[in-house]
PDB file of C-alpha atoms in Angstrom:
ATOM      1  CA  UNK A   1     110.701 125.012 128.066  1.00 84.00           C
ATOM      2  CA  UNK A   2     111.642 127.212 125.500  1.00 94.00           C
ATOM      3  CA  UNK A   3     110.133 128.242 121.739  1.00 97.00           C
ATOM      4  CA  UNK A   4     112.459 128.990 118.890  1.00 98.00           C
ATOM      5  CA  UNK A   5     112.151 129.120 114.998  1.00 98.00           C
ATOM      6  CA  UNK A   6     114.398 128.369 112.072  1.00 98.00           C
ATOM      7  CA  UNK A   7     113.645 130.102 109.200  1.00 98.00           C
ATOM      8  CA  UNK A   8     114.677 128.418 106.006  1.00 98.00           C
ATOM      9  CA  UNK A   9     115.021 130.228 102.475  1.00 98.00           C
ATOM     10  CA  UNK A  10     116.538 130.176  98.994  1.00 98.00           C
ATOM     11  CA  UNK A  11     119.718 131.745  98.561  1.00 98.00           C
ATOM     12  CA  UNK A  12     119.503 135.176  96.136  1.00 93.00           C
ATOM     13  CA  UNK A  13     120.843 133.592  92.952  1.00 95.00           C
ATOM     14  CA  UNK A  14     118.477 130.381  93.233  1.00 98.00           C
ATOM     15  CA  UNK A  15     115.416 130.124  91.277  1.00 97.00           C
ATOM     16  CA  UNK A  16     112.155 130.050  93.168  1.00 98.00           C
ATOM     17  CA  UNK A  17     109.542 128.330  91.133  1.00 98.00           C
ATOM     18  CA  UNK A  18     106.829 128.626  94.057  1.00 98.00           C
ATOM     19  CA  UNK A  19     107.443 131.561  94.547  1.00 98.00           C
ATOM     20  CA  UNK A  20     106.823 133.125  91.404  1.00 98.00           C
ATOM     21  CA  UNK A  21     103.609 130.894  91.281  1.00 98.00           C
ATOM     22  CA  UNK A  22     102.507 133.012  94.742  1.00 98.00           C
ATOM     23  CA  UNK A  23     103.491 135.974  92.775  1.00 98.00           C
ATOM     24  CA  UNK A  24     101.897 135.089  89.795  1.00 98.00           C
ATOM     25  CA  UNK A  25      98.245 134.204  91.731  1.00 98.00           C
ATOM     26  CA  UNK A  26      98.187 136.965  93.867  1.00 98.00           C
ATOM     27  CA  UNK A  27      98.509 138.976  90.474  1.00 98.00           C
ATOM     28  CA  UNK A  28      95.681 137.491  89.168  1.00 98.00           C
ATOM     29  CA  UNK A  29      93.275 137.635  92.184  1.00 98.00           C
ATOM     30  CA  UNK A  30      94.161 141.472  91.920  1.00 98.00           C
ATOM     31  CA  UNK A  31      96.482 142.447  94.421  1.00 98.00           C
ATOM     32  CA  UNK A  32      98.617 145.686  93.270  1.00 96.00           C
ATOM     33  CA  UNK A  33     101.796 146.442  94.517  1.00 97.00           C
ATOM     34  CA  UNK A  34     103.479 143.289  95.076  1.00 98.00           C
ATOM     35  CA  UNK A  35     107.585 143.441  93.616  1.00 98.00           C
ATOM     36  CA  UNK A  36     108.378 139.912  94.500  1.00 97.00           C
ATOM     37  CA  UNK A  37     107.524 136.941  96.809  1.00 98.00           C
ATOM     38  CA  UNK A  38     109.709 133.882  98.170  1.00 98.00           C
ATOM     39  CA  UNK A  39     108.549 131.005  99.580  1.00 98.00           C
ATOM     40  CA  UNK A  40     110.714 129.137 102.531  1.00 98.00           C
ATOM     41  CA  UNK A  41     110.007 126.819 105.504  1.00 98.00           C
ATOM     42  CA  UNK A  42     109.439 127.530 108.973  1.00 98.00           C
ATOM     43  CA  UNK A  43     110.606 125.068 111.599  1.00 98.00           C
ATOM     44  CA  UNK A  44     109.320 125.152 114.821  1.00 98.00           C
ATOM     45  CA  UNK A  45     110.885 123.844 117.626  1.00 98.00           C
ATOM     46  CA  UNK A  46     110.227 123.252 121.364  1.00 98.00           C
ATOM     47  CA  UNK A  47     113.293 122.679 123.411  1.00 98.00           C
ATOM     48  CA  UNK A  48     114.345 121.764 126.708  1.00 97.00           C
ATOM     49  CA  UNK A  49     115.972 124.932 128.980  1.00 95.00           C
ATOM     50  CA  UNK A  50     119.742 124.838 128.436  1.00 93.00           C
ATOM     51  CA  UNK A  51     119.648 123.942 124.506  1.00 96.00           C
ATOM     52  CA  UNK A  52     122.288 126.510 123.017  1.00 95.00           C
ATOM     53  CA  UNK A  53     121.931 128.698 120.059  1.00 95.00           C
ATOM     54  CA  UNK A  54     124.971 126.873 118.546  1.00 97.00           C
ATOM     55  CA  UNK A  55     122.953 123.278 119.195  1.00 98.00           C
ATOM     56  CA  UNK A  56     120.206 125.089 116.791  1.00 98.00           C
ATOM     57  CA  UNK A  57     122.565 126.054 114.136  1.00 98.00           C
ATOM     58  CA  UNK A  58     124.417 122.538 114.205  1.00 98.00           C
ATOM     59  CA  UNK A  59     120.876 121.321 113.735  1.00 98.00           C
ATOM     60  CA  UNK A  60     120.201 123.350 110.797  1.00 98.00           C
ATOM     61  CA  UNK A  61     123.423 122.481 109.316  1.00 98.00           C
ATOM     62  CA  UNK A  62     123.321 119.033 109.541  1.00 98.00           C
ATOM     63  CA  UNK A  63     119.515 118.638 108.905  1.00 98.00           C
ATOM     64  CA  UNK A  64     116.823 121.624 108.609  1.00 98.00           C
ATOM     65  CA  UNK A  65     118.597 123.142 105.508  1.00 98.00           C
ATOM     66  CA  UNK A  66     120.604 122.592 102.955  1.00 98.00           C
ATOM     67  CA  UNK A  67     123.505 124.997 102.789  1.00 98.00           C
ATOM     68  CA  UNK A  68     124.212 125.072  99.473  1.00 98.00           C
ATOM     69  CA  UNK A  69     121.119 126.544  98.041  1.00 98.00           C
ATOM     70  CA  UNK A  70     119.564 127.985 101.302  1.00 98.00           C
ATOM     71  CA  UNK A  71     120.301 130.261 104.266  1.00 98.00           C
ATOM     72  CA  UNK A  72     119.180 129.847 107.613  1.00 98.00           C
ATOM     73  CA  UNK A  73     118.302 132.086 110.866  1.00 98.00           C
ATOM     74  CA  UNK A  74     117.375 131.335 114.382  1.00 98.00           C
ATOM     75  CA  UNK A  75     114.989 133.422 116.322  1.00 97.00           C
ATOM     76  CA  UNK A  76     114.592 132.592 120.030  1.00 95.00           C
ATOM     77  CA  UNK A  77     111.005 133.140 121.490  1.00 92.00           C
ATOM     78  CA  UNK A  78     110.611 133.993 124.846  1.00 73.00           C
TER      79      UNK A  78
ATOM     80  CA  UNK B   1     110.189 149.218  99.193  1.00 84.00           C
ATOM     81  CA  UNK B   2     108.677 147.189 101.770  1.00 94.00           C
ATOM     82  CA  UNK B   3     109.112 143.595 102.659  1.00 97.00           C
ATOM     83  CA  UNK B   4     107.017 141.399 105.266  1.00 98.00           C
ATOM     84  CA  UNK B   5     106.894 137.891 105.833  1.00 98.00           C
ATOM     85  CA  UNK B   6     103.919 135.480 106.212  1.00 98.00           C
ATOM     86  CA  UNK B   7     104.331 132.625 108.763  1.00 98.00           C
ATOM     87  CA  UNK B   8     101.444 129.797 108.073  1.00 98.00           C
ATOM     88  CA  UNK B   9     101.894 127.127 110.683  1.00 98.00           C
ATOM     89  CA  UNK B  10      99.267 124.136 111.152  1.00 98.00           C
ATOM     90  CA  UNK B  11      96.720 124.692 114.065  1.00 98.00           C
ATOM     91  CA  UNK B  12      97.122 123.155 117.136  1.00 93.00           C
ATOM     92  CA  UNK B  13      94.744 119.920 116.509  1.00 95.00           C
ATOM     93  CA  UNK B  14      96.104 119.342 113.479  1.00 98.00           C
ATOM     94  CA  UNK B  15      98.892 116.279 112.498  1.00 97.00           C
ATOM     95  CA  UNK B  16     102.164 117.229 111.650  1.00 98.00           C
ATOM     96  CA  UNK B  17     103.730 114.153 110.120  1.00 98.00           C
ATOM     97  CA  UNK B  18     106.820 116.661 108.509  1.00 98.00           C
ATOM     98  CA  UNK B  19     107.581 117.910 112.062  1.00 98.00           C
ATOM     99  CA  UNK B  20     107.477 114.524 113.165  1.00 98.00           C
ATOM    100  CA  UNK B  21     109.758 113.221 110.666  1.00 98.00           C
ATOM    101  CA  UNK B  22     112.127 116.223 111.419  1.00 98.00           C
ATOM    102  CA  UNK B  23     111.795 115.735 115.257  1.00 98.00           C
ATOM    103  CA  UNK B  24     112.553 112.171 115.132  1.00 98.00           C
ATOM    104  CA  UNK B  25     115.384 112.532 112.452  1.00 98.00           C
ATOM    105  CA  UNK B  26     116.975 115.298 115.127  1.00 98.00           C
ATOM    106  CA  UNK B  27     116.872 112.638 117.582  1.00 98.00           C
ATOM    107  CA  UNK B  28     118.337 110.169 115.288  1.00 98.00           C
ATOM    108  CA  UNK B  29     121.387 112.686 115.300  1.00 98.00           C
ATOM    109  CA  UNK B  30     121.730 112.415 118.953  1.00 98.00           C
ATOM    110  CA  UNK B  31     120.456 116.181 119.449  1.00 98.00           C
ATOM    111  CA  UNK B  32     118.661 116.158 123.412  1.00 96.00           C
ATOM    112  CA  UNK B  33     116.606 118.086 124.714  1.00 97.00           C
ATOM    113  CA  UNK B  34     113.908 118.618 121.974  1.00 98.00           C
ATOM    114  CA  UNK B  35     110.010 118.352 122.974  1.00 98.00           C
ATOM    115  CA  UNK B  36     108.348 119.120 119.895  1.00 97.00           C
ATOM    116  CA  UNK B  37     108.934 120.053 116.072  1.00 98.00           C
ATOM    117  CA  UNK B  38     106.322 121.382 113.993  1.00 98.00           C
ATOM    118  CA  UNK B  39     106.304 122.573 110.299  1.00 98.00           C
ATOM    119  CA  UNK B  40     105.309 125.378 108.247  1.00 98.00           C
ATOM    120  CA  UNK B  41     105.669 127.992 105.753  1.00 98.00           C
ATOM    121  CA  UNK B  42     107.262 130.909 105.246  1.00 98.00           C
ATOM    122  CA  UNK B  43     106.265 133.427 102.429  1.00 98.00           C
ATOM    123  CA  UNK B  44     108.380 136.462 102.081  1.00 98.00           C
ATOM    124  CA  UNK B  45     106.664 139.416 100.260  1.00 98.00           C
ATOM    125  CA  UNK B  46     108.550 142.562  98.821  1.00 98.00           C
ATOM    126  CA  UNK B  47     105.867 145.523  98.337  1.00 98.00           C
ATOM    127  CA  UNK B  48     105.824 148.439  97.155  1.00 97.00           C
ATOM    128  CA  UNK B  49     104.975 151.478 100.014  1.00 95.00           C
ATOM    129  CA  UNK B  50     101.188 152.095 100.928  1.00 93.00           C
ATOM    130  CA  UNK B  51     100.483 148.128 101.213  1.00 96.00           C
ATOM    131  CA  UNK B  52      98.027 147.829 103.891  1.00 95.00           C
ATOM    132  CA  UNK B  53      98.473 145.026 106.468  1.00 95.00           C
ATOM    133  CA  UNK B  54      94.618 144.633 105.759  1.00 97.00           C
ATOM    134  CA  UNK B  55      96.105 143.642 102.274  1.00 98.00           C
ATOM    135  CA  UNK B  56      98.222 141.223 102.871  1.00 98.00           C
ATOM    136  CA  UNK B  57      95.684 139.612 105.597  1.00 98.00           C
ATOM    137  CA  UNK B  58      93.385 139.438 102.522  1.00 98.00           C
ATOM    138  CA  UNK B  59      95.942 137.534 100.910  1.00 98.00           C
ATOM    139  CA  UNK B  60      96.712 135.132 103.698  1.00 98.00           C
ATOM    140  CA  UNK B  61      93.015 134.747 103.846  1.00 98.00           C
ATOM    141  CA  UNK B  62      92.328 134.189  99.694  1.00 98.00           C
ATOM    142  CA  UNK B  63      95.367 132.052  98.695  1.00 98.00           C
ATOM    143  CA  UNK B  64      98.396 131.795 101.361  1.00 98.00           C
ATOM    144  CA  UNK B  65      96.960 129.942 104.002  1.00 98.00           C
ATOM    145  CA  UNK B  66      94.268 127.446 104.553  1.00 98.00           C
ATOM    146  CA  UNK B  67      92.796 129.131 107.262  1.00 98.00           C
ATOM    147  CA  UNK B  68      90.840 125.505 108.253  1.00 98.00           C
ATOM    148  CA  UNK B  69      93.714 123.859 109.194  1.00 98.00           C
ATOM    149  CA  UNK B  70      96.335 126.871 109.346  1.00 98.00           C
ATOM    150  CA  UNK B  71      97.001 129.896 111.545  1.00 98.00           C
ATOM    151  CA  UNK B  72      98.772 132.802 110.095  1.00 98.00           C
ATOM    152  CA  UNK B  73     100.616 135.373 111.510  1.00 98.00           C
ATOM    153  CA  UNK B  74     101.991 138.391 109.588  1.00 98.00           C
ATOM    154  CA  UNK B  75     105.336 140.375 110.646  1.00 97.00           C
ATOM    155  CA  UNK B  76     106.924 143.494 108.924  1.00 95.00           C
ATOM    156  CA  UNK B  77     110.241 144.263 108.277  1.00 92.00           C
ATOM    157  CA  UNK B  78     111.803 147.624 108.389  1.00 72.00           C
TER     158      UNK B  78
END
């Protein structure tokens, strides 16, 4: 058994609507210091033993993001 | 410059129908090997120097997260 995560966000150039709405509340509930905020998804996954790194990224490519407007990146845990 | 990134994930009781969905889609695409699938968020924050991680905890704990029904975990970036 075996613990990675995808990590899923908007590419530079793409507008991030909840993001500036983080932004914007955290502004207002008076937290200084804050330059910018993005918001993605975090996918979770629990695999088998043996599951390759490039059996994650054909997952991502095919399903967990959409490559056009987002980037992607696999972190293995333990 | 500073960045850090917020994970929120769901707590352990808690349903995840979007993991679900996303587990049973993966399956649907003939990937093996996958136990589990569970959804969350990622928040990406770019702050300015002297930010205290007690700061953005505050922040997870006032807006980001819905510490009920959500754990969050905050890492740091460079």
């Amino acid at each position: 058994m075996m613990k990675a995560r995808v990590l899923v966000t908007l590419k530079s150039g793409v507008l991030d609507p909840q993001g500036k709405a983080i932004h914007h509340a955290l502004e207002g509930l008076g937290f200084p210091g804050i330059n910018d905020v993005r918001a993605g998804k975090l996918i979770e996954l629990d695999l088998a033993d043996g599951v390759e790194d490039s059996a994650i990224e054909e997952m991502c490519r095919k399903l967990l993001a959409n490559t056009v407007i987002e980037n992607f990146k696999i972190e293995r845990l333990g």
